[in-house]
Coordinates of C-alpha atoms in Angstrom, one line a residue:
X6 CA -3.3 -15.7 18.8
X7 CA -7.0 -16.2 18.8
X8 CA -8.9 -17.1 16.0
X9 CA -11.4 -14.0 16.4
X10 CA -8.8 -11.5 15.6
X11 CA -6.7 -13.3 13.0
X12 CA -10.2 -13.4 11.3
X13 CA -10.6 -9.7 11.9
X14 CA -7.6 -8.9 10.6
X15 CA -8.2 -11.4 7.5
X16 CA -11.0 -9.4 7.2
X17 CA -9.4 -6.4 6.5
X18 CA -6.8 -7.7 4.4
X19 CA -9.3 -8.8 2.3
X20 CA -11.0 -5.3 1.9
X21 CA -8.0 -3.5 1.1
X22 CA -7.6 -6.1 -2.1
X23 CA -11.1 -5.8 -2.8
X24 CA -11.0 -1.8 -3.1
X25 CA -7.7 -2.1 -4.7
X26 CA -9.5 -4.5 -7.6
X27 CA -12.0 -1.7 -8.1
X28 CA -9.4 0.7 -9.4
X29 CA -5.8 -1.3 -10.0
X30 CA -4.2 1.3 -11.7
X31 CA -4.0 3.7 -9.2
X32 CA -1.9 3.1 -6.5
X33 CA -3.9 3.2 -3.0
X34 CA -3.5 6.7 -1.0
X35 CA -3.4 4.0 2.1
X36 CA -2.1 0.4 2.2
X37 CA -1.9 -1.2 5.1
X38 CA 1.4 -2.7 4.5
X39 CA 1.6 -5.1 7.3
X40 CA -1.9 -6.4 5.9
X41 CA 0.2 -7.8 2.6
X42 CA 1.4 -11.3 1.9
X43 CA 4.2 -9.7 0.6
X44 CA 5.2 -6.1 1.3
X45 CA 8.1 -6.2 0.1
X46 CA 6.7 -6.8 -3.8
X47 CA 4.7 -4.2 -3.2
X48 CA 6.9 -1.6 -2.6
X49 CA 9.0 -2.9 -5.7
X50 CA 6.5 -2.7 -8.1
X51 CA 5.6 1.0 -7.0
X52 CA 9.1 1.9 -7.3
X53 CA 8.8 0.5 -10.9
X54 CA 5.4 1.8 -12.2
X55 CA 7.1 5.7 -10.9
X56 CA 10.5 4.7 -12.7
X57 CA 8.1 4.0 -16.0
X58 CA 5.8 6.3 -15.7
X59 CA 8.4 9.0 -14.8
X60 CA 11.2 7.5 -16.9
X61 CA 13.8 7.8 -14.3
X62 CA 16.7 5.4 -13.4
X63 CA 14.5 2.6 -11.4
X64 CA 18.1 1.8 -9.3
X65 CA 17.9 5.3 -8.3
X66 CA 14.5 5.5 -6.5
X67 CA 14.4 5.2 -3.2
X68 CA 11.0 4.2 -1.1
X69 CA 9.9 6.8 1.5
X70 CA 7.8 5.9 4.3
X71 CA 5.9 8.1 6.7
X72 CA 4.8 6.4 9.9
X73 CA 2.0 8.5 11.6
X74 CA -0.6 8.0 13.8
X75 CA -3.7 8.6 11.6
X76 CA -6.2 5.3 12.3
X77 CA -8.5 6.3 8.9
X78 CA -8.2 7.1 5.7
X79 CA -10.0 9.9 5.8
X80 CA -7.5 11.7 8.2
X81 CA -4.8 11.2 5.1
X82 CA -5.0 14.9 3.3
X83 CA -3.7 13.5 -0.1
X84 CA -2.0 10.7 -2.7
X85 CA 1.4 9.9 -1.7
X86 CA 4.2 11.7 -3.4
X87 CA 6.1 10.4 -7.1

């Protein structure tokens, strides 16, 4: 893989931390969840800021992911769903 687009996409890993910094409470409408170290922490610790915010059963959630073929995030309507 050449350096010019591993730096590219470095690039925009490190903008989707740096906007997530601004606000880290909310939960992004967008992540980019093969831009993550570690995806799969991710999606655990949404399931468990919904399970505490909601208080349900945190075995109980299940994580639901849309694939689409949107490229921005301005073509995303809203937030994602509780």
């Amino acid at each position: 893989r050449p350096l010019s687009s591993w730096l590219t996409d470095f690039s925009f890993r490190l903008n989707q931390l740096e906007e997530w910094q601004n606000n880290p409470i909310d939960i992004p409408k967008v992540t980019w969840l093969s831009g993550l170290y570690n995806p799969q922490s991710f999606l655990t610790a949404i399931c468990q800021v919904t399970a505490q915010k909601n208080q349900w059963e945190l075995d109980k959630l299940v994580t639901w992911t849309d694939v689409t073929k949107k490229l921005s995030t301005e073509e995303v309507e809203g937030n994602s769903r509780d």
